[in-house]
Coordinates of C-alpha atoms in Angstrom, one line a residue:
Chain A
M1 CA 0.0 0.0 0.0
N2 CA 1.4 3.4 -1.0
T3 CA 2.3 5.5 2.0
F4 CA 2.6 8.5 -0.3
G5 CA 6.3 8.9 0.9
D6 CA 7.7 7.2 -2.2
A7 CA 5.2 8.6 -4.6
N8 CA 6.3 9.9 -8.0
S9 CA 5.4 13.4 -9.1
N10 CA 2.3 12.3 -10.9
E11 CA 1.1 10.5 -7.8
I12 CA 1.7 13.7 -5.8
R13 CA -0.4 15.6 -8.3
I14 CA -3.2 13.0 -8.0
Y15 CA -3.0 13.3 -4.2
D16 CA -3.4 17.1 -4.5
I17 CA -6.4 16.7 -6.8
L18 CA -8.0 14.2 -4.4
K19 CA -7.5 16.8 -1.7
T20 CA -10.1 19.0 -3.5
V21 CA -12.8 16.3 -3.5
L22 CA -15.2 16.8 -0.6
D23 CA -17.4 14.3 1.2
P24 CA -20.8 16.2 0.5
E25 CA -22.3 15.3 3.9
L26 CA -19.3 16.4 6.0
G27 CA -17.7 19.0 3.8
I28 CA -14.3 17.5 4.5
N29 CA -11.9 16.4 1.8
I30 CA -11.4 12.6 1.3
I31 CA -7.7 12.7 1.9
D32 CA -8.1 14.3 5.4
L33 CA -10.9 11.8 6.1
G34 CA -8.4 9.0 5.4
L35 CA -10.5 7.4 2.7
I36 CA -7.7 6.9 0.2
Y37 CA -5.6 3.7 0.8
E38 CA -3.5 3.7 -2.4
I39 CA -2.6 5.9 -5.3
S40 CA -0.6 4.5 -8.2
F41 CA 0.2 5.9 -11.7
S42 CA 1.9 4.4 -14.7
K43 CA 1.8 5.4 -18.3
E44 CA 0.9 1.9 -19.3
T45 CA -2.0 1.2 -16.9
G46 CA -3.1 4.7 -16.0
I47 CA -4.3 5.8 -12.6
K48 CA -5.4 3.4 -9.9
I49 CA -7.0 4.5 -6.7
I50 CA -7.9 2.1 -3.9
M51 CA -10.2 3.7 -1.3
T52 CA -12.9 3.1 1.2
L53 CA -15.9 5.0 2.6
T54 CA -16.7 5.7 6.2
T55 CA -19.7 3.3 6.1
E56 CA -20.6 0.5 3.7
G57 CA -23.6 1.5 1.6
C58 CA -22.9 5.2 2.1
P59 CA -25.3 7.1 -0.3
M60 CA -22.5 9.7 -0.9
G61 CA -20.4 7.0 -2.7
D62 CA -21.8 7.8 -6.2
A63 CA -21.1 11.5 -5.9
I64 CA -17.6 11.0 -4.6
D65 CA -16.9 8.5 -7.4
T66 CA -18.1 10.9 -10.1
E67 CA -16.1 13.9 -8.7
I68 CA -12.9 11.9 -8.4
K69 CA -13.1 10.6 -12.0
E70 CA -14.0 13.9 -13.5
K71 CA -11.2 15.8 -11.7
L72 CA -8.6 13.2 -12.6
K73 CA -9.9 13.2 -16.2
Q74 CA -9.3 16.9 -16.3
G75 CA -5.8 16.6 -14.7
F76 CA -4.7 13.5 -16.6
G77 CA -6.6 13.6 -19.9
G78 CA -6.2 10.4 -21.9
F79 CA -5.2 8.1 -19.0
H80 CA -7.5 5.4 -17.7
V81 CA -8.8 5.9 -14.2
S82 CA -9.6 2.8 -12.1
L83 CA -11.3 3.3 -8.8
E84 CA -11.7 0.4 -6.4
V85 CA -13.6 0.6 -3.1
I86 CA -12.6 -1.9 -0.5
W87 CA -14.0 -2.6 3.0
E88 CA -10.9 -4.4 4.4
P89 CA -9.1 -2.9 6.2
Q90 CA -12.1 -1.2 7.6
W91 CA -12.0 2.6 7.9
T92 CA -11.4 3.8 11.4
A93 CA -11.1 7.2 13.0
E94 CA -7.3 6.9 13.3
R95 CA -7.1 7.5 9.6
I96 CA -8.5 11.1 9.9
S97 CA -5.8 13.7 9.6
H98 CA -5.2 16.5 12.2
E99 CA -7.1 19.0 9.9
G100 CA -9.9 16.5 9.5
R101 CA -10.2 16.1 13.3
I102 CA -10.4 19.9 13.7
A103 CA -13.1 20.1 11.1
L104 CA -15.1 17.4 12.9
G105 CA -14.7 19.0 16.3
I106 CA -12.7 16.1 17.7
E107 CA -9.6 18.3 18.4
Chain B
M1 CA -16.3 2.2 -9.2
Q2 CA -15.8 -1.3 -8.0
G3 CA -17.0 -2.1 -4.5
I4 CA -20.1 0.1 -4.5
N5 CA -23.1 -0.2 -6.6
T6 CA -23.0 3.0 -8.7
Q7 CA -25.9 4.5 -10.5
A8 CA -28.4 2.6 -8.3
A9 CA -30.3 5.6 -7.1
P10 CA -33.7 6.1 -8.8
S11 CA -34.5 9.2 -10.8
A12 CA -35.6 12.3 -8.8
S13 CA -39.0 12.2 -10.5
V14 CA -39.7 9.0 -8.6
V15 CA -38.7 10.3 -5.2
L16 CA -39.5 14.0 -5.1
P17 CA -43.3 13.9 -5.6
H18 CA -43.5 11.9 -2.4
Y19 CA -41.7 14.6 -0.5
I20 CA -43.9 17.3 -2.0
F21 CA -47.1 15.5 -1.1
A22 CA -45.9 14.7 2.4
A23 CA -44.8 18.2 3.1
F24 CA -48.2 19.5 2.0
S25 CA -50.0 16.8 4.0
F26 CA -48.0 17.8 7.1
L27 CA -49.3 21.4 6.7
V28 CA -52.8 20.1 6.2
L29 CA -52.4 17.9 9.2
T30 CA -51.5 20.8 11.4
V31 CA -54.4 23.0 10.1
L32 CA -56.8 20.2 10.8
I33 CA -55.4 19.8 14.3
F34 CA -55.6 23.6 14.9
A35 CA -59.3 23.5 13.8
S36 CA -60.2 20.5 15.9
G37 CA -59.2 21.3 19.5
N38 CA -62.4 19.8 20.8
S39 CA -61.6 16.4 19.2
F40 CA -58.6 16.0 21.5
I41 CA -60.8 16.2 24.6
G42 CA -63.4 13.5 23.9
H43 CA -63.1 9.8 22.9
Y44 CA -60.3 8.9 20.4
F45 CA -62.7 7.2 18.0
S46 CA -64.1 10.2 16.3
P47 CA -64.5 11.2 12.6
R48 CA -62.2 14.2 12.9
L49 CA -59.5 12.2 14.7
L50 CA -59.7 9.5 12.0
A51 CA -59.2 12.2 9.3
I52 CA -56.3 13.7 11.3
T53 CA -54.6 10.4 12.0
H54 CA -54.8 9.2 8.4
T55 CA -53.5 12.5 7.1
G56 CA -50.6 12.0 9.5
T57 CA -49.9 8.3 9.0
L58 CA -50.7 8.0 5.3
G59 CA -50.3 11.4 3.7
W60 CA -47.4 12.5 5.8
G61 CA -45.6 9.5 7.3
S62 CA -46.1 6.7 4.8
M63 CA -45.8 8.9 1.7
I64 CA -42.4 10.4 2.7
I65 CA -41.2 7.0 3.8
F66 CA -42.2 5.5 0.5
G67 CA -40.1 8.2 -1.3
A68 CA -37.2 7.9 1.1
M69 CA -37.2 4.1 0.8
Y70 CA -37.1 4.2 -3.0
Q71 CA -34.0 6.4 -2.6
L72 CA -32.3 4.7 0.4
I73 CA -32.9 1.0 -0.3
P74 CA -30.5 1.0 -3.3
A75 CA -27.9 2.7 -1.2
I76 CA -28.4 0.8 2.0
L77 CA -28.9 -2.7 0.4
Q78 CA -26.7 -2.1 -2.7
I79 CA -29.4 -3.0 -5.2
K80 CA -31.4 -1.1 -7.8
L81 CA -35.1 -0.4 -7.3
F82 CA -37.2 -3.1 -9.1
N83 CA -39.4 -0.8 -11.1
E84 CA -39.5 3.0 -11.2
I85 CA -42.7 3.2 -13.3
L86 CA -44.5 1.0 -10.8
A87 CA -43.3 3.5 -8.1
K88 CA -44.8 6.4 -10.0
I89 CA -48.1 4.6 -10.6
T90 CA -48.2 3.7 -6.8
F91 CA -47.7 7.3 -5.9
C92 CA -50.6 8.5 -8.1
I93 CA -53.0 5.8 -6.8
M94 CA -51.9 6.4 -3.2
A95 CA -52.3 10.2 -3.4
L96 CA -55.8 9.9 -4.8
G97 CA -56.8 7.2 -2.2
I98 CA -55.5 9.3 0.7
I99 CA -57.4 12.4 -0.4
L100 CA -60.6 10.5 -0.7
L101 CA -60.2 8.6 2.5
V102 CA -59.3 11.7 4.6
Y103 CA -62.2 13.7 3.1
S104 CA -64.7 10.9 3.8
F105 CA -63.4 10.5 7.4
W106 CA -63.7 14.3 8.0
I107 CA -67.3 14.4 6.8
F108 CA -67.8 10.8 7.9
D109 CA -69.5 9.7 4.7
T110 CA -69.3 5.9 4.9
G111 CA -70.4 5.5 1.3
L112 CA -68.5 5.4 -1.9
P113 CA -65.8 8.0 -1.3
M114 CA -64.6 6.1 1.9
Q115 CA -64.6 2.7 0.2
A116 CA -63.0 4.0 -3.0
G117 CA -60.4 5.9 -0.9
A118 CA -59.6 2.8 1.2
S119 CA -59.5 0.5 -1.9
L120 CA -57.2 2.8 -3.8
T121 CA -54.9 3.2 -0.8
F122 CA -54.9 -0.6 -0.3
V123 CA -54.0 -1.2 -4.0
A124 CA -51.2 1.4 -3.8
I125 CA -49.8 -0.3 -0.7
V126 CA -49.9 -3.7 -2.4
L127 CA -48.0 -2.3 -5.4
F128 CA -45.5 -0.7 -3.0
C129 CA -45.0 -4.0 -1.2
V130 CA -44.6 -5.8 -4.6
N131 CA -41.9 -3.3 -5.6
I132 CA -40.0 -3.6 -2.4
F133 CA -40.3 -7.4 -2.3
F134 CA -38.9 -7.8 -5.9
T135 CA -36.2 -5.3 -5.1
I136 CA -35.1 -7.0 -1.9
R137 CA -35.2 -10.4 -3.6
K138 CA -32.1 -9.3 -5.6
I139 CA -29.9 -8.9 -2.5
K140 CA -26.9 -11.1 -2.7
N141 CA -25.8 -10.7 1.0
W142 CA -28.8 -10.7 3.2
T143 CA -28.6 -8.2 6.1
L144 CA -30.4 -7.3 9.3
E145 CA -31.6 -4.1 7.6
A146 CA -33.2 -6.2 4.9
D147 CA -35.0 -8.2 7.6
Y148 CA -36.5 -5.1 9.1
I149 CA -37.5 -3.6 5.8
L150 CA -39.1 -6.7 4.5
T151 CA -41.0 -7.5 7.7
S152 CA -42.2 -3.9 8.1
T153 CA -43.5 -4.0 4.6
L154 CA -45.5 -7.2 5.4
W155 CA -47.0 -5.5 8.5
L156 CA -47.9 -2.5 6.3
F157 CA -49.8 -4.8 4.0
L158 CA -51.7 -6.2 7.0
T159 CA -52.4 -2.7 8.3
A160 CA -53.9 -1.7 5.0
A161 CA -56.0 -4.9 4.7
I162 CA -57.5 -4.5 8.2
G163 CA -58.2 -0.8 7.4
L164 CA -59.9 -1.8 4.1
F165 CA -62.1 -4.3 5.9
M166 CA -63.1 -1.7 8.5
T167 CA -64.2 0.8 6.0
F168 CA -66.5 -1.7 4.3
N169 CA -67.7 -2.8 7.7
F170 CA -68.8 0.8 8.4
R171 CA -71.3 0.4 5.5
K172 CA -72.4 -3.2 6.0
V173 CA -71.4 -4.9 9.2
F174 CA -69.8 -8.3 8.5
L175 CA -67.0 -8.4 11.1
E176 CA -67.8 -10.2 14.3
E177 CA -66.1 -8.0 16.9
S178 CA -66.4 -4.3 17.7
H179 CA -64.8 -1.6 15.7
L180 CA -62.8 -0.5 18.7
L181 CA -61.0 -3.9 18.8
Y182 CA -60.2 -3.8 15.1
L183 CA -59.1 -0.1 15.4
K184 CA -56.7 -1.1 18.2
I185 CA -55.3 -4.0 16.1
H186 CA -55.1 -1.8 13.0
A187 CA -53.3 1.0 14.9
H188 CA -50.8 -1.2 16.6
V189 CA -49.9 -3.2 13.5
G190 CA -49.4 0.1 11.7
F191 CA -47.5 1.9 14.5
I192 CA -45.3 -1.0 15.7
G193 CA -45.2 -3.4 12.7
W194 CA -44.9 -0.8 10.0
F195 CA -43.5 2.5 11.4
L196 CA -41.4 1.2 14.3
L197 CA -39.7 -1.7 12.5
L198 CA -39.1 0.3 9.4
I199 CA -37.6 3.2 11.5
I200 CA -35.4 0.8 13.4
G201 CA -34.2 -0.9 10.2
V202 CA -33.3 2.4 8.4
A203 CA -32.3 4.6 11.4
S204 CA -29.9 1.9 12.7
K205 CA -28.0 2.3 9.5
L206 CA -28.4 6.1 8.9
I207 CA -28.0 7.6 12.4
P208 CA -24.6 5.9 13.1
M209 CA -23.5 6.9 9.6
F210 CA -24.5 10.5 10.1
L211 CA -22.9 10.6 13.5
M212 CA -19.8 8.8 12.2
A213 CA -20.1 6.1 14.9
H214 CA -18.4 2.7 14.6
G215 CA -17.9 -0.4 16.6
L216 CA -21.6 -0.7 17.6
N217 CA -23.2 -3.8 19.0
K218 CA -25.5 -5.0 16.2
R219 CA -26.6 -8.0 18.3
K220 CA -28.9 -5.6 20.2
L221 CA -30.8 -4.9 16.9
S222 CA -31.0 -8.5 16.1
I223 CA -32.6 -9.3 19.5
S224 CA -34.8 -6.3 19.2
F225 CA -36.1 -7.5 15.8
Y226 CA -37.3 -10.8 17.3
M227 CA -38.6 -9.3 20.5
I228 CA -40.8 -6.7 18.7
N229 CA -42.1 -9.1 16.1
I230 CA -42.9 -11.9 18.6
G231 CA -44.4 -9.5 21.1
L232 CA -46.6 -7.9 18.4
I233 CA -47.8 -11.3 17.1
C234 CA -48.7 -12.5 20.7
L235 CA -50.4 -9.2 21.5
L236 CA -52.6 -9.3 18.4
V237 CA -53.5 -13.0 18.9
Y238 CA -54.4 -12.3 22.6
W239 CA -56.5 -9.2 21.7
Y240 CA -58.4 -11.1 18.9
L241 CA -59.0 -14.3 20.9
F242 CA -59.8 -12.8 24.3
T243 CA -61.1 -9.4 23.2
D244 CA -60.0 -7.9 26.6
S245 CA -56.9 -6.1 27.7
L246 CA -56.3 -7.5 31.2
L247 CA -53.1 -9.2 30.2
T248 CA -51.9 -6.8 27.6
W249 CA -49.1 -5.7 29.9
I250 CA -47.5 -9.1 29.6
F251 CA -47.4 -9.1 25.9
I252 CA -46.0 -5.6 25.5
I253 CA -42.9 -6.6 27.7
P254 CA -40.9 -8.0 24.7
I255 CA -41.9 -5.0 22.6
V256 CA -40.7 -2.6 25.3
I257 CA -37.5 -4.5 25.7
G258 CA -37.0 -4.4 21.9
I259 CA -37.5 -0.6 21.8
F260 CA -35.0 -0.1 24.7
L261 CA -32.4 -2.3 23.0
F262 CA -32.8 -0.1 19.9
L263 CA -32.5 3.1 22.0
S264 CA -29.5 1.7 23.7
Y265 CA -27.9 1.0 20.3
L266 CA -28.6 4.7 19.4
L267 CA -27.1 5.8 22.7
Q268 CA -24.0 3.8 22.0
A269 CA -23.8 5.5 18.5
Y270 CA -24.2 8.9 20.1
N271 CA -21.5 8.2 22.7
N272 CA -19.1 6.8 20.0
R273 CA -19.7 9.6 17.6
L274 CA -16.8 11.3 15.8
K275 CA -18.9 14.2 14.6
K276 CA -19.3 16.2 17.8
G277 CA -21.7 18.9 16.6
L278 CA -25.2 17.9 15.9
D279 CA -26.9 19.4 12.9
I280 CA -30.5 20.3 12.7
G281 CA -31.5 16.9 11.3
L282 CA -29.9 15.0 14.1
K283 CA -31.3 17.4 16.8
H284 CA -34.8 16.8 15.5
S285 CA -34.1 13.0 15.5
L286 CA -32.8 13.1 19.0
I287 CA -36.0 14.8 20.3
A288 CA -38.1 12.2 18.5
F289 CA -36.2 9.4 20.3
L290 CA -36.8 11.2 23.6
I291 CA -40.5 11.6 22.9
V292 CA -40.8 7.8 22.3
L293 CA -40.2 7.5 26.1
L294 CA -43.5 9.4 26.6
S295 CA -45.2 7.0 24.1
L296 CA -43.9 4.0 26.1
A297 CA -45.0 5.5 29.5
S298 CA -48.5 6.3 28.3
G299 CA -48.8 3.0 26.4
I300 CA -47.9 1.0 29.5
A301 CA -50.3 3.1 31.6
A302 CA -53.1 2.4 29.1
C303 CA -52.6 -1.3 29.6
F304 CA -54.2 -1.0 33.0
E305 CA -57.4 0.4 31.6
S306 CA -59.6 -1.5 34.1
K307 CA -58.0 0.4 36.9
I308 CA -58.2 3.8 35.3
N309 CA -61.1 6.3 35.2
Q310 CA -62.6 6.2 31.6
D311 CA -62.1 9.9 31.0
F312 CA -58.5 9.8 32.1
L313 CA -58.0 6.6 30.0
S314 CA -59.1 8.5 26.9
Q315 CA -56.6 11.3 27.7
I316 CA -53.8 8.7 28.2
I317 CA -54.7 7.0 24.9
L318 CA -54.8 10.4 23.1
I319 CA -51.3 11.3 24.6
Y320 CA -50.1 7.8 23.5
G321 CA -51.3 8.2 19.9
T322 CA -50.2 11.9 19.7
S323 CA -46.8 11.3 21.1
I324 CA -46.2 8.5 18.5
L325 CA -47.6 10.3 15.5
L326 CA -46.7 13.9 16.2
G327 CA -43.7 13.2 18.4
F328 CA -41.8 10.1 17.4
I329 CA -42.8 9.7 13.7
S330 CA -43.1 13.3 12.8
G331 CA -40.1 14.4 14.8
L332 CA -37.9 11.8 13.1
I333 CA -39.3 12.6 9.6
L334 CA -38.8 16.4 10.1
G335 CA -35.2 15.7 11.0
Q336 CA -34.4 13.1 8.4
T337 CA -35.9 15.3 5.7
Y338 CA -32.9 17.6 6.2
K339 CA -30.6 14.6 5.9
T340 CA -32.1 13.1 2.7
L341 CA -33.9 15.7 0.6
P342 CA -31.1 18.2 0.2
F343 CA -28.8 15.4 -0.9
I344 CA -31.4 14.0 -3.4
V345 CA -31.9 17.4 -5.0
W346 CA -28.2 18.2 -4.9
L347 CA -27.3 15.0 -6.6
H348 CA -30.0 15.6 -9.2
K349 CA -29.0 19.2 -9.9
Y350 CA -25.2 18.9 -9.6
K351 CA -24.2 15.4 -10.6
K352 CA -23.3 16.5 -14.1
L353 CA -21.2 19.4 -12.7
L354 CA -19.3 17.4 -10.1
G355 CA -15.6 17.8 -10.7
K356 CA -16.1 20.3 -13.4
Q357 CA -17.1 23.3 -11.3
Q358 CA -17.2 23.9 -7.6
T359 CA -20.6 23.1 -6.2
P360 CA -22.4 24.0 -3.0
L361 CA -22.8 21.4 -0.2
P362 CA -26.2 19.7 0.1
K363 CA -26.8 21.5 3.5
E364 CA -26.4 24.8 1.7
L365 CA -29.7 24.2 -0.2
Y366 CA -31.9 25.2 2.8
S367 CA -32.0 27.9 5.4
E368 CA -30.4 26.8 8.6
K369 CA -32.1 29.7 10.4
I370 CA -35.6 28.7 9.2
A371 CA -34.8 25.1 10.2
S372 CA -33.8 26.2 13.7
W373 CA -37.0 28.2 14.2
Q374 CA -38.9 25.2 12.9
L375 CA -37.3 23.0 15.6
I376 CA -38.0 25.6 18.3
T377 CA -41.7 26.0 17.4
Y378 CA -42.0 22.2 17.1
I379 CA -40.7 21.7 20.6
I380 CA -43.0 24.5 22.0
A381 CA -45.9 23.0 20.1
S382 CA -45.3 19.5 21.4
V383 CA -45.0 20.6 25.1
I384 CA -48.1 22.8 24.9
F385 CA -50.2 20.3 22.9
I386 CA -49.4 17.3 25.1
T387 CA -50.1 19.5 28.2
G388 CA -53.4 20.6 26.7
I389 CA -54.5 17.0 26.2
F390 CA -53.4 16.0 29.7
V391 CA -55.4 18.8 31.3
S392 CA -58.2 18.5 28.8
N393 CA -58.1 22.2 27.9
K394 CA -59.3 23.1 24.4
T395 CA -57.6 26.6 24.4
T396 CA -54.2 25.0 25.3
I397 CA -54.6 22.3 22.7
T398 CA -55.5 24.9 20.0
F399 CA -52.5 27.1 21.1
G400 CA -50.2 24.0 20.7
G401 CA -51.8 23.4 17.3
F402 CA -51.0 27.0 16.3
F403 CA -47.3 26.5 17.1
L404 CA -47.4 23.2 15.2
M405 CA -48.9 25.0 12.2
I406 CA -46.1 27.6 12.3
S407 CA -43.6 24.8 12.5
A408 CA -45.2 23.1 9.4
V409 CA -45.2 26.4 7.5
L410 CA -41.4 26.8 8.2
Y411 CA -40.8 23.2 7.2
N412 CA -42.7 23.7 3.9
I413 CA -40.7 26.9 3.2
N414 CA -37.5 25.0 3.5
V415 CA -38.7 21.9 1.6
F416 CA -39.8 24.1 -1.3
K417 CA -36.6 26.1 -1.1
I418 CA -34.7 22.9 -1.5
L419 CA -37.0 21.6 -4.3
F420 CA -36.8 24.9 -6.3
H421 CA -33.1 25.4 -5.8
Q422 CA -31.5 26.9 -8.8
T423 CA -28.2 25.4 -10.0
N424 CA -25.6 27.9 -8.9
P425 CA -22.0 26.6 -9.2
R426 CA -19.4 28.5 -7.2
Q427 CA -16.9 30.3 -9.3

């Protein structure tokens, strides 16, 4: 799983784009919520995102999916975008960033 | 997107008419209440109260739940709605049926309008049940939520069937027992079997999701499911076979335990919540769950009817019914409207713009200030109205009805503000 530390410049760009995608219910971006598990990019296979949602069956899933794909299409025109939502490992509060915690009123 | 069922939500034209009809019904309900102060002093089996109750349970409660279920079932259970056209036909038949039924109850014409209204409503409910049944049948991984939804739908069918028989029985008596017995059975199948089970099934998924609460004990919900269903079946069999209420208190014990298990599940969600601040939708819902305690207290008190003065018993039964319909069911719906409707409209209006332009958040589609005043007037109305019934004072009841009407007007303003929202991407 990508820890973002060894990411190439394209993956950093993808990370920055995903930081602009908000969960419509919470108004917090999906990076700060800790929803993104893995970002990978190669010229051969395109962009691959592995992510989760805070709850299985979350009605916001569709909207988040659409926004991610649209924004990545604009930033990386021509590359295939593959988005996979997984439920294991399950999302936990520990994944929320410091900024996300402040926005939620936890800190 | 792999892992979630995308594009499963039905079109807005299936869901939104239900919200519009329900919001208008809520307003009509409060106007009828305001104009019927006297009806909350006498016996609960009166034409005006029948009209008021059916405006609330069918036009307001069931109609909005139908719309919300068409929207939420695909999300919660990860399946597509069986048939959208069937849902639209159901809505039209149901709307016509409710209007006829409420009108005939209000003027108490037991002739054609009442039977036509009841028949249309029954047909609509059967069509709804068919749609839900064939939708749920497609589930690959059966869940507890599916158990609740399917069972509540079956209870809804039974409620409608009993109601239909009763309206025909008004015209030509063919049922053996008294109307009061069938009314009691009809009301409890509806309130406990339909509303309560459905609310538990959906709220147990949505409330923790909105609160961002995890690690909850779902076993409580599983036990609650069996307790409530078994308790309700035993209660109905006892009432029908023995036609008295002496031992009612024994059969409501499992139901009460089931409700407390659900409330304890919600309390756990509240305590484990990550989202500390409660928005208007969750505040409304919280109040609804507190009011259910009053419903339980008055319901338990009414079990001991032989030991209570008849006038006081009528007051207790009225408080019981009012706290369920105007407190628990209405409070929850008023709150959950703010959690579902803005999102439905937002998705409909902005889905094509997502990612292309900056869009507002769903909560920005309504006025927070109006919603807060709606909540305040609703709380004031509930306190005054229940007090009015308790002291049997028409002026107090009418005063409570007035505040309730104000609350309904504010609710309608916000609902229509959401519905008529103009697409306005942020630059």
